[in-house]
């Protein structure tokens, strides 16, 4: 073998020459390509609603929902500037719709979830059916469905949008089109999907045509009641407190194929055991206050704050009073691909 300097020069020269043929040496990047454990290139981050809200309201004076199409402030991971992503697979943003406004109808192959942060009484319409939204409701906009939003209430409405934009972009599977009018014609009475599908019963001959849930609003009142029931039924899980996943009751799977959604209650003063999983997750604080130590970083949160926990980062949640946290992640995708892992009691 030649002396190290000569050898390195020879290698560099070799890399340059094969680079001309669009080739590269695997041995220079192997460790990075196949790390021994997830090494995410994004960070934990927290958005304090008291700081965010004034900017949201300011955006309301700058542009109408109609002109903006969607008046949203993107929650971008601070380690991924310019990406419009909160994690490498997920997009999140806070959307404002003011009284009397309409966000015009369109559809796209990206799926969306809405988690209502502030306000009551605005609607979203999906393929001709409206649902009235209230704080804490989880509402789905399935892939390739027409959707518009409107606010007939007298107060601003703010919700967290979660979309699988980066995942769809990775597959180059994105399509979108605008509706012919801003508001869709209502073709189905209010409450239809709830009546047909949300009571643990299904219309006798109904067969699911897609993975998406037939229920499109999972109201907070019911979710809260379920959590409360759990607290009476047994002790909390050491890592999660009382945690439920939203379900497509027709399949047992997630309501949206690409994004799992969860709600958990942490009893007063409860501190979870350290936990980590391969799905990075976005949280929205529904009730209470507390803190989460994420990979050693302390995020202090309260009602209406948002925060993000990266893949495989160790998490410890601690509630001051009783707290309720909504979250979403790409876990159903990882599970479908046999990739999802968790570590209960992880460092
Ligand atoms: C979208 O259609 C909505 O329908 C929200 O409310 C956020 C972000 C990127 C692309 C489409 C909505 C979006 C979006």
mmCIF file of C-alpha atoms and ligand atoms in Angstrom:
data_model
loop_
_atom_site.group_PDB
_atom_site.id
_atom_site.type_symbol
_atom_site.label_atom_id
_atom_site.label_comp_id
_atom_site.label_asym_id
_atom_site.label_seq_id
_atom_site.Cartn_x
_atom_site.Cartn_y
_atom_site.Cartn_z
ATOM 1 C CA UNK A 1 0.000 0.000 0.000
ATOM 2 C CA UNK A 2 1.153 3.555 -0.767
ATOM 3 C CA UNK A 3 1.724 6.180 1.942
ATOM 4 C CA UNK A 4 -1.579 7.576 3.356
ATOM 5 C CA UNK A 5 -1.308 10.974 1.573
ATOM 6 C CA UNK A 6 -0.612 9.387 -1.797
ATOM 7 C CA UNK A 7 -3.364 6.857 -1.181
ATOM 8 C CA UNK A 8 -5.913 9.553 -0.266
ATOM 9 C CA UNK A 9 -5.012 11.544 -3.362
ATOM 10 C CA UNK A 10 -5.415 8.450 -5.499
ATOM 11 C CA UNK A 11 -8.803 7.775 -3.938
ATOM 12 C CA UNK A 12 -9.996 11.345 -4.408
ATOM 13 C CA UNK A 13 -8.875 11.248 -7.999
ATOM 14 C CA UNK A 14 -10.708 7.945 -8.455
ATOM 15 C CA UNK A 15 -13.932 9.346 -6.906
ATOM 16 C CA UNK A 16 -13.755 12.295 -9.297
ATOM 17 C CA UNK A 17 -13.368 10.092 -12.322
ATOM 18 C CA UNK A 18 -16.214 7.731 -11.402
ATOM 19 C CA UNK A 19 -18.292 10.799 -10.461
ATOM 20 C CA UNK A 20 -18.236 11.681 -14.134
ATOM 21 C CA UNK A 21 -20.166 8.465 -14.743
ATOM 22 C CA UNK A 22 -22.697 9.205 -11.927
ATOM 23 C CA UNK A 23 -21.117 6.640 -9.640
ATOM 24 C CA UNK A 24 -19.881 6.992 -6.056
ATOM 25 C CA UNK A 25 -17.954 4.758 -3.624
ATOM 26 C CA UNK A 26 -20.307 3.127 -1.102
ATOM 27 C CA UNK A 27 -17.511 2.694 1.442
ATOM 28 C CA UNK A 28 -17.376 6.471 2.038
ATOM 29 C CA UNK A 29 -21.055 6.654 3.080
ATOM 30 C CA UNK A 30 -21.973 3.158 4.265
ATOM 31 C CA UNK A 31 -22.111 4.026 7.978
ATOM 32 C CA UNK A 32 -24.325 7.031 7.355
ATOM 33 C CA UNK A 33 -26.602 5.126 4.985
ATOM 34 C CA UNK A 34 -27.104 2.245 7.409
ATOM 35 C CA UNK A 35 -26.767 3.687 10.925
ATOM 36 C CA UNK A 36 -26.805 1.279 13.878
ATOM 37 C CA UNK A 37 -29.881 3.152 15.214
ATOM 38 C CA UNK A 38 -32.023 6.004 13.887
ATOM 39 C CA UNK A 39 -30.018 9.236 13.675
ATOM 40 C CA UNK A 40 -32.681 11.815 12.810
ATOM 41 C CA UNK A 41 -31.592 15.081 11.254
ATOM 42 C CA UNK A 42 -34.425 17.026 12.838
ATOM 43 C CA UNK A 43 -35.025 18.360 16.320
ATOM 44 C CA UNK A 44 -37.508 18.517 19.145
ATOM 45 C CA UNK A 45 -39.351 21.830 18.965
ATOM 46 C CA UNK A 46 -42.213 23.608 20.742
ATOM 47 C CA UNK A 47 -44.635 26.326 19.624
ATOM 48 C CA UNK A 48 -46.116 28.402 22.452
ATOM 49 C CA UNK A 49 -49.681 29.311 21.442
ATOM 50 C CA UNK A 50 -49.509 32.640 23.299
ATOM 51 C CA UNK A 51 -46.626 33.639 21.022
ATOM 52 C CA UNK A 52 -48.072 32.112 17.863
ATOM 53 C CA UNK A 53 -51.660 33.383 18.121
ATOM 54 C CA UNK A 54 -50.919 37.104 17.595
ATOM 55 C CA UNK A 55 -49.137 36.254 14.317
ATOM 56 C CA UNK A 56 -52.019 34.054 13.230
ATOM 57 C CA UNK A 57 -54.442 36.926 13.862
ATOM 58 C CA UNK A 58 -52.089 39.329 12.080
ATOM 59 C CA UNK A 59 -52.128 37.006 9.059
ATOM 60 C CA UNK A 60 -55.910 37.320 9.146
ATOM 61 C CA UNK A 61 -55.577 41.035 8.396
ATOM 62 C CA UNK A 62 -52.947 40.493 5.686
ATOM 63 C CA UNK A 63 -54.748 38.030 3.454
ATOM 64 C CA UNK A 64 -58.212 36.486 3.186
ATOM 65 C CA UNK A 65 -58.752 32.725 3.362
ATOM 66 C CA UNK A 66 -60.026 32.889 -0.218
ATOM 67 C CA UNK A 67 -56.952 34.648 -1.589
ATOM 68 C CA UNK A 68 -54.583 32.461 0.410
ATOM 69 C CA UNK A 69 -56.610 29.329 -0.549
ATOM 70 C CA UNK A 70 -55.516 28.084 2.865
ATOM 71 C CA UNK A 71 -54.390 30.679 5.415
ATOM 72 C CA UNK A 72 -51.885 28.613 7.333
ATOM 73 C CA UNK A 73 -48.704 29.284 9.255
ATOM 74 C CA UNK A 74 -46.495 26.256 8.674
ATOM 75 C CA UNK A 75 -44.828 24.719 11.733
ATOM 76 C CA UNK A 76 -41.420 23.997 10.298
ATOM 77 C CA UNK A 77 -38.824 21.932 12.061
ATOM 78 C CA UNK A 78 -36.038 24.361 13.057
ATOM 79 C CA UNK A 79 -33.434 21.877 11.817
ATOM 80 C CA UNK A 80 -35.080 21.688 8.359
ATOM 81 C CA UNK A 81 -35.392 25.333 7.243
ATOM 82 C CA UNK A 82 -37.163 25.830 3.929
ATOM 83 C CA UNK A 83 -38.536 22.285 3.917
ATOM 84 C CA UNK A 84 -42.098 23.077 5.081
ATOM 85 C CA UNK A 85 -41.836 19.839 7.110
ATOM 86 C CA UNK A 86 -42.180 19.264 10.837
ATOM 87 C CA UNK A 87 -40.601 15.821 10.469
ATOM 88 C CA UNK A 88 -39.116 14.267 7.309
ATOM 89 C CA UNK A 89 -42.455 12.511 6.635
ATOM 90 C CA UNK A 90 -45.016 14.965 8.046
ATOM 91 C CA UNK A 91 -46.267 18.470 7.472
ATOM 92 C CA UNK A 92 -48.016 20.525 10.171
ATOM 93 C CA UNK A 93 -49.508 23.996 10.215
ATOM 94 C CA UNK A 94 -51.987 26.167 12.087
ATOM 95 C CA UNK A 95 -54.905 27.280 9.946
ATOM 96 C CA UNK A 96 -57.059 30.336 10.684
ATOM 97 C CA UNK A 97 -60.542 30.850 9.330
ATOM 98 C CA UNK A 98 -62.371 34.012 10.315
ATOM 99 C CA UNK A 99 -66.137 34.474 10.623
ATOM 100 C CA UNK A 100 -67.802 34.609 7.213
ATOM 101 C CA UNK A 101 -64.777 33.257 5.337
ATOM 102 C CA UNK A 102 -64.599 30.323 2.961
ATOM 103 C CA UNK A 103 -61.468 28.339 2.112
ATOM 104 C CA UNK A 104 -62.311 27.227 -1.447
ATOM 105 C CA UNK A 105 -62.904 23.641 -2.564
ATOM 106 C CA UNK A 106 -60.051 21.562 -3.925
ATOM 107 C CA UNK A 107 -58.751 18.047 -3.705
ATOM 108 C CA UNK A 108 -55.351 16.404 -3.629
ATOM 109 C CA UNK A 109 -53.831 12.995 -3.078
ATOM 110 C CA UNK A 110 -52.202 14.200 0.154
ATOM 111 C CA UNK A 111 -54.384 13.214 3.130
ATOM 112 C CA UNK A 112 -55.105 15.753 5.836
ATOM 113 C CA UNK A 113 -56.168 15.701 9.448
ATOM 114 C CA UNK A 114 -57.603 18.629 11.358
ATOM 115 C CA UNK A 115 -57.266 18.915 15.092
ATOM 116 C CA UNK A 116 -59.341 21.784 16.441
ATOM 117 C CA UNK A 117 -57.273 24.059 18.677
ATOM 118 C CA UNK A 118 -59.516 27.094 19.187
ATOM 119 C CA UNK A 119 -63.092 27.986 18.360
ATOM 120 C CA UNK A 120 -66.381 26.276 17.750
ATOM 121 C CA UNK A 121 -68.853 26.117 14.935
ATOM 122 C CA UNK A 122 -66.868 26.341 11.700
ATOM 123 C CA UNK A 123 -67.446 23.538 9.233
ATOM 124 C CA UNK A 124 -65.429 21.494 6.842
ATOM 125 C CA UNK A 125 -67.086 19.741 3.932
ATOM 126 C CA UNK A 126 -65.786 16.501 2.452
ATOM 127 C CA UNK A 127 -67.329 15.195 -0.776
ATOM 128 C CA UNK A 128 -70.593 17.021 -0.210
ATOM 129 C CA UNK A 129 -71.032 16.405 3.535
ATOM 130 C CA UNK A 130 -70.341 19.045 6.158
ATOM 131 C CA UNK A 131 -69.354 18.578 9.771
ATOM 132 C CA UNK A 132 -69.428 21.291 12.408
ATOM 133 C CA UNK A 133 -66.155 21.360 14.341
ATOM 134 C CA UNK A 134 -65.524 21.944 18.040
ATOM 135 C CA UNK A 135 -62.373 22.223 20.140
ATOM 136 C CA UNK A 136 -60.593 18.888 20.476
ATOM 137 C CA UNK A 137 -62.397 17.265 17.521
ATOM 138 C CA UNK A 138 -60.270 15.197 15.155
ATOM 139 C CA UNK A 139 -61.513 15.429 11.568
ATOM 140 C CA UNK A 140 -60.166 13.666 8.496
ATOM 141 C CA UNK A 141 -59.885 14.796 4.895
ATOM 142 C CA UNK A 142 -59.148 11.565 3.032
ATOM 143 C CA UNK A 143 -56.912 11.365 -0.021
ATOM 144 C CA UNK A 144 -58.454 12.772 -3.241
ATOM 145 C CA UNK A 145 -61.678 14.010 -1.601
ATOM 146 C CA UNK A 146 -63.135 17.450 -2.359
ATOM 147 C CA UNK A 147 -62.907 19.728 0.651
ATOM 148 C CA UNK A 148 -63.717 23.306 1.574
ATOM 149 C CA UNK A 149 -63.992 25.019 4.937
ATOM 150 C CA UNK A 150 -66.232 27.821 6.127
ATOM 151 C CA UNK A 151 -66.862 29.696 9.328
ATOM 152 C CA UNK A 152 -70.500 30.619 10.022
ATOM 153 C CA UNK A 153 -69.728 31.248 13.702
ATOM 154 C CA UNK A 154 -68.920 34.644 15.195
ATOM 155 C CA UNK A 155 -65.387 33.779 16.334
ATOM 156 C CA UNK A 156 -62.071 32.920 14.670
ATOM 157 C CA UNK A 157 -61.355 29.224 14.375
ATOM 158 C CA UNK A 158 -57.872 27.734 14.502
ATOM 159 C CA UNK A 159 -56.920 24.156 13.853
ATOM 160 C CA UNK A 160 -53.783 22.096 13.482
ATOM 161 C CA UNK A 161 -53.442 20.646 9.989
ATOM 162 C CA UNK A 162 -51.417 17.459 9.653
ATOM 163 C CA UNK A 163 -50.640 16.228 6.155
ATOM 164 C CA UNK A 164 -48.531 13.460 4.648
ATOM 165 C CA UNK A 165 -47.030 15.933 2.140
ATOM 166 C CA UNK A 166 -43.378 14.800 2.472
ATOM 167 C CA UNK A 167 -44.341 11.117 2.157
ATOM 168 C CA UNK A 168 -46.395 11.756 -0.974
ATOM 169 C CA UNK A 169 -43.568 13.900 -2.372
ATOM 170 C CA UNK A 170 -41.094 11.083 -1.771
ATOM 171 C CA UNK A 171 -43.258 8.805 -3.916
ATOM 172 C CA UNK A 172 -43.872 11.556 -6.498
ATOM 173 C CA UNK A 173 -47.533 10.604 -6.183
ATOM 174 C CA UNK A 174 -49.053 14.070 -5.739
ATOM 175 C CA UNK A 175 -52.029 15.261 -7.795
ATOM 176 C CA UNK A 176 -54.279 18.249 -7.081
ATOM 177 C CA UNK A 177 -57.152 20.137 -8.653
ATOM 178 C CA UNK A 178 -59.407 23.080 -7.824
ATOM 179 C CA UNK A 179 -63.178 22.853 -7.504
ATOM 180 C CA UNK A 180 -65.506 24.629 -9.918
ATOM 181 C CA UNK A 181 -66.983 26.746 -7.120
ATOM 182 C CA UNK A 182 -65.600 27.859 -3.754
ATOM 183 C CA UNK A 183 -68.213 26.009 -1.747
ATOM 184 C CA UNK A 184 -69.299 22.501 -2.585
ATOM 185 C CA UNK A 185 -72.989 21.817 -2.914
ATOM 186 C CA UNK A 186 -74.176 19.999 0.192
ATOM 187 C CA UNK A 187 -75.462 16.625 -1.033
ATOM 188 C CA UNK A 188 -75.542 14.732 2.261
ATOM 189 C CA UNK A 189 -77.302 15.917 5.472
ATOM 190 C CA UNK A 190 -75.217 16.910 8.515
ATOM 191 C CA UNK A 191 -74.462 13.957 10.786
ATOM 192 C CA UNK A 192 -74.806 11.277 8.093
ATOM 193 C CA UNK A 193 -71.362 9.706 8.425
ATOM 194 C CA UNK A 194 -71.700 9.796 12.213
ATOM 195 C CA UNK A 195 -75.105 8.096 12.098
ATOM 196 C CA UNK A 196 -74.019 5.447 9.632
ATOM 197 C CA UNK A 197 -70.618 4.539 10.901
ATOM 198 C CA UNK A 198 -69.750 5.891 14.359
ATOM 199 C CA UNK A 199 -71.703 3.714 16.802
ATOM 200 C CA UNK A 200 -69.904 0.394 16.535
ATOM 201 C CA UNK A 201 -72.451 -0.560 13.869
ATOM 202 C CA UNK A 202 -72.273 -0.477 10.077
ATOM 203 C CA UNK A 203 -74.995 -0.427 7.438
ATOM 204 C CA UNK A 204 -75.679 -4.111 6.854
ATOM 205 C CA UNK A 205 -74.437 -4.384 3.280
ATOM 206 C CA UNK A 206 -71.769 -1.685 3.433
ATOM 207 C CA UNK A 207 -68.294 -2.689 2.279
ATOM 208 C CA UNK A 208 -65.282 -0.422 2.663
ATOM 209 C CA UNK A 209 -63.979 0.778 -0.696
ATOM 210 C CA UNK A 210 -60.749 2.202 0.695
ATOM 211 C CA UNK A 211 -58.534 2.171 3.776
ATOM 212 C CA UNK A 212 -59.833 5.565 4.891
ATOM 213 C CA UNK A 213 -62.322 5.656 7.767
ATOM 214 C CA UNK A 214 -65.977 6.235 6.865
ATOM 215 C CA UNK A 215 -66.239 8.364 10.032
ATOM 216 C CA UNK A 216 -64.983 11.836 9.354
ATOM 217 C CA UNK A 217 -65.341 13.656 12.650
ATOM 218 C CA UNK A 218 -64.193 12.019 15.892
ATOM 219 C CA UNK A 219 -65.716 14.493 18.390
ATOM 220 C CA UNK A 220 -63.785 15.405 21.514
ATOM 221 C CA UNK A 221 -66.790 14.864 23.780
ATOM 222 C CA UNK A 222 -66.707 11.135 22.964
ATOM 223 C CA UNK A 223 -62.929 10.856 23.077
ATOM 224 C CA UNK A 224 -62.830 12.566 26.467
ATOM 225 C CA UNK A 225 -65.514 10.273 27.821
ATOM 226 C CA UNK A 226 -63.560 7.231 26.651
ATOM 227 C CA UNK A 227 -60.396 8.494 28.377
ATOM 228 C CA UNK A 228 -62.333 9.236 31.556
ATOM 229 C CA UNK A 229 -63.767 5.723 31.451
ATOM 230 C CA UNK A 230 -60.266 4.276 31.163
ATOM 231 C CA UNK A 231 -59.115 6.108 34.283
ATOM 232 C CA UNK A 232 -61.836 4.286 36.209
ATOM 233 C CA UNK A 233 -61.084 0.933 34.586
ATOM 234 C CA UNK A 234 -57.491 0.427 35.668
ATOM 235 C CA UNK A 235 -54.070 1.917 36.309
ATOM 236 C CA UNK A 236 -52.264 4.045 33.699
ATOM 237 C CA UNK A 237 -49.644 2.564 31.399
ATOM 238 C CA UNK A 238 -46.158 3.436 32.676
ATOM 239 C CA UNK A 239 -45.006 4.901 29.344
ATOM 240 C CA UNK A 240 -48.237 6.431 28.022
ATOM 241 C CA UNK A 241 -50.601 7.172 30.883
ATOM 242 C CA UNK A 242 -54.018 6.417 29.359
ATOM 243 C CA UNK A 243 -53.495 6.406 25.605
ATOM 244 C CA UNK A 244 -55.960 5.521 22.855
ATOM 245 C CA UNK A 245 -55.532 5.378 19.120
ATOM 246 C CA UNK A 246 -58.238 6.629 16.790
ATOM 247 C CA UNK A 247 -59.569 3.774 14.693
ATOM 248 C CA UNK A 248 -61.325 3.117 11.427
ATOM 249 C CA UNK A 249 -63.934 0.872 13.027
ATOM 250 C CA UNK A 250 -64.606 -0.830 9.704
ATOM 251 C CA UNK A 251 -61.046 -2.145 9.412
ATOM 252 C CA UNK A 252 -59.361 -1.850 12.800
ATOM 253 C CA UNK A 253 -56.696 0.269 11.120
ATOM 254 C CA UNK A 254 -55.901 3.963 11.376
ATOM 255 C CA UNK A 255 -58.579 6.398 10.116
ATOM 256 C CA UNK A 256 -56.065 7.715 7.552
ATOM 257 C CA UNK A 257 -53.750 5.170 5.898
ATOM 258 C CA UNK A 258 -50.647 7.334 6.201
ATOM 259 C CA UNK A 259 -51.043 8.970 9.616
ATOM 260 C CA UNK A 260 -51.817 7.481 13.023
ATOM 261 C CA UNK A 261 -53.650 9.662 15.536
ATOM 262 C CA UNK A 262 -53.705 9.315 19.292
ATOM 263 C CA UNK A 263 -55.142 10.887 22.429
ATOM 264 C CA UNK A 264 -53.691 10.366 25.867
ATOM 265 C CA UNK A 265 -54.568 11.438 29.362
ATOM 266 C CA UNK A 266 -51.854 11.953 31.937
ATOM 267 C CA UNK A 267 -53.206 11.915 35.491
ATOM 268 C CA UNK A 268 -52.378 14.825 37.780
ATOM 269 C CA UNK A 269 -48.671 14.769 38.672
ATOM 270 C CA UNK A 270 -48.040 11.654 36.551
ATOM 271 C CA UNK A 271 -44.563 11.170 35.097
ATOM 272 C CA UNK A 272 -44.175 8.637 32.292
ATOM 273 C CA UNK A 273 -41.357 6.101 32.109
ATOM 274 C CA UNK A 274 -38.772 6.847 29.390
ATOM 275 C CA UNK A 275 -40.026 5.688 26.013
ATOM 276 C CA UNK A 276 -38.916 5.900 22.424
ATOM 277 C CA UNK A 277 -40.295 4.716 19.112
ATOM 278 C CA UNK A 278 -39.274 5.011 15.469
ATOM 279 C CA UNK A 279 -42.225 7.262 14.620
ATOM 280 C CA UNK A 280 -41.531 10.953 15.164
ATOM 281 C CA UNK A 281 -44.725 12.532 16.510
ATOM 282 C CA UNK A 282 -46.446 15.913 16.534
ATOM 283 C CA UNK A 283 -48.354 16.800 19.718
ATOM 284 C CA UNK A 284 -51.141 19.266 20.406
ATOM 285 C CA UNK A 285 -51.956 20.042 24.034
ATOM 286 C CA UNK A 286 -55.701 19.805 24.613
ATOM 287 C CA UNK A 287 -55.912 20.271 28.367
ATOM 288 C CA UNK A 288 -53.578 21.085 31.213
ATOM 289 C CA UNK A 289 -49.919 21.868 31.401
ATOM 290 C CA UNK A 290 -46.702 20.019 31.946
ATOM 291 C CA UNK A 291 -43.400 19.239 30.339
ATOM 292 C CA UNK A 292 -41.798 16.681 28.091
ATOM 293 C CA UNK A 293 -38.120 15.856 28.242
ATOM 294 C CA UNK A 294 -37.217 14.899 24.686
ATOM 295 C CA UNK A 295 -33.706 13.611 24.081
ATOM 296 C CA UNK A 296 -32.592 15.569 27.137
ATOM 297 C CA UNK A 297 -34.306 18.809 26.045
ATOM 298 C CA UNK A 298 -37.121 20.075 28.266
ATOM 299 C CA UNK A 299 -40.213 21.349 26.437
ATOM 300 C CA UNK A 300 -42.670 23.100 28.768
ATOM 301 C CA UNK A 301 -46.205 23.079 27.418
ATOM 302 C CA UNK A 302 -49.741 24.169 28.180
ATOM 303 C CA UNK A 303 -53.183 24.037 26.543
ATOM 304 C CA UNK A 304 -53.087 24.815 22.764
ATOM 305 C CA UNK A 305 -49.296 24.521 22.432
ATOM 306 C CA UNK A 306 -47.811 22.267 19.746
ATOM 307 C CA UNK A 307 -44.570 20.295 19.943
ATOM 308 C CA UNK A 308 -42.651 17.664 18.011
ATOM 309 C CA UNK A 309 -40.760 14.592 19.212
ATOM 310 C CA UNK A 310 -38.234 13.117 16.748
ATOM 311 C CA UNK A 311 -37.904 9.461 15.866
ATOM 312 C CA UNK A 312 -36.128 7.370 18.521
ATOM 313 C CA UNK A 313 -35.710 10.331 20.899
ATOM 314 C CA UNK A 314 -36.306 9.291 24.475
ATOM 315 C CA UNK A 315 -39.437 10.955 25.889
ATOM 316 C CA UNK A 316 -40.622 11.535 29.445
ATOM 317 C CA UNK A 317 -43.911 13.405 29.829
ATOM 318 C CA UNK A 318 -44.842 14.993 33.108
ATOM 319 C CA UNK A 319 -48.253 16.502 33.783
ATOM 320 C CA UNK A 320 -48.706 19.217 36.404
ATOM 321 C CA UNK A 321 -52.474 18.877 36.784
ATOM 322 C CA UNK A 322 -54.389 16.357 34.694
ATOM 323 C CA UNK A 323 -53.349 16.793 31.050
ATOM 324 C CA UNK A 324 -54.628 15.581 27.697
ATOM 325 C CA UNK A 325 -52.405 15.325 24.599
ATOM 326 C CA UNK A 326 -53.379 14.699 20.994
ATOM 327 C CA UNK A 327 -50.653 13.395 18.693
ATOM 328 C CA UNK A 328 -50.094 12.119 15.167
ATOM 329 C CA UNK A 329 -47.285 10.264 13.427
ATOM 330 C CA UNK A 330 -46.419 8.044 10.457
ATOM 331 C CA UNK A 331 -46.642 4.882 12.591
ATOM 332 C CA UNK A 332 -49.245 3.113 10.374
ATOM 333 C CA UNK A 333 -46.904 3.403 7.394
ATOM 334 C CA UNK A 334 -43.958 2.035 9.351
ATOM 335 C CA UNK A 335 -46.129 -0.819 10.656
ATOM 336 C CA UNK A 336 -47.276 -1.717 7.131
ATOM 337 C CA UNK A 337 -43.613 -1.864 6.115
ATOM 338 C CA UNK A 338 -42.552 -3.931 9.161
ATOM 339 C CA UNK A 339 -40.292 -1.080 10.271
ATOM 340 C CA UNK A 340 -41.923 0.268 13.421
ATOM 341 C CA UNK A 341 -40.065 -0.340 16.696
ATOM 342 C CA UNK A 342 -40.465 0.881 20.223
ATOM 343 C CA UNK A 343 -38.317 0.767 23.305
ATOM 344 C CA UNK A 344 -40.187 0.872 26.582
ATOM 345 C CA UNK A 345 -37.780 2.162 29.181
ATOM 346 C CA UNK A 346 -35.399 3.461 26.480
ATOM 347 C CA UNK A 347 -32.606 5.735 27.620
HETATM 348 C C1 LIG B 1 -54.675 21.935 2.409
HETATM 349 O O1 LIG B 1 -55.456 21.546 1.399
HETATM 350 C C2 LIG B 1 -55.232 22.317 3.612
HETATM 351 O O2 LIG B 1 -57.429 21.749 2.947
HETATM 352 C C3 LIG B 1 -54.422 22.697 4.653
HETATM 353 O O3 LIG B 1 -57.187 22.895 4.729
HETATM 354 C C4 LIG B 1 -53.066 22.724 4.526
HETATM 355 C C5 LIG B 1 -51.113 22.415 3.165
HETATM 356 C C6 LIG B 1 -50.538 22.096 1.981
HETATM 357 C C7 LIG B 1 -51.312 21.687 0.920
HETATM 358 C C8 LIG B 1 -52.686 21.612 1.040
HETATM 359 C C9 LIG B 1 -56.723 22.316 3.775
HETATM 360 C C10 LIG B 1 -52.484 22.373 3.320
HETATM 361 C C11 LIG B 1 -53.281 21.968 2.249
#
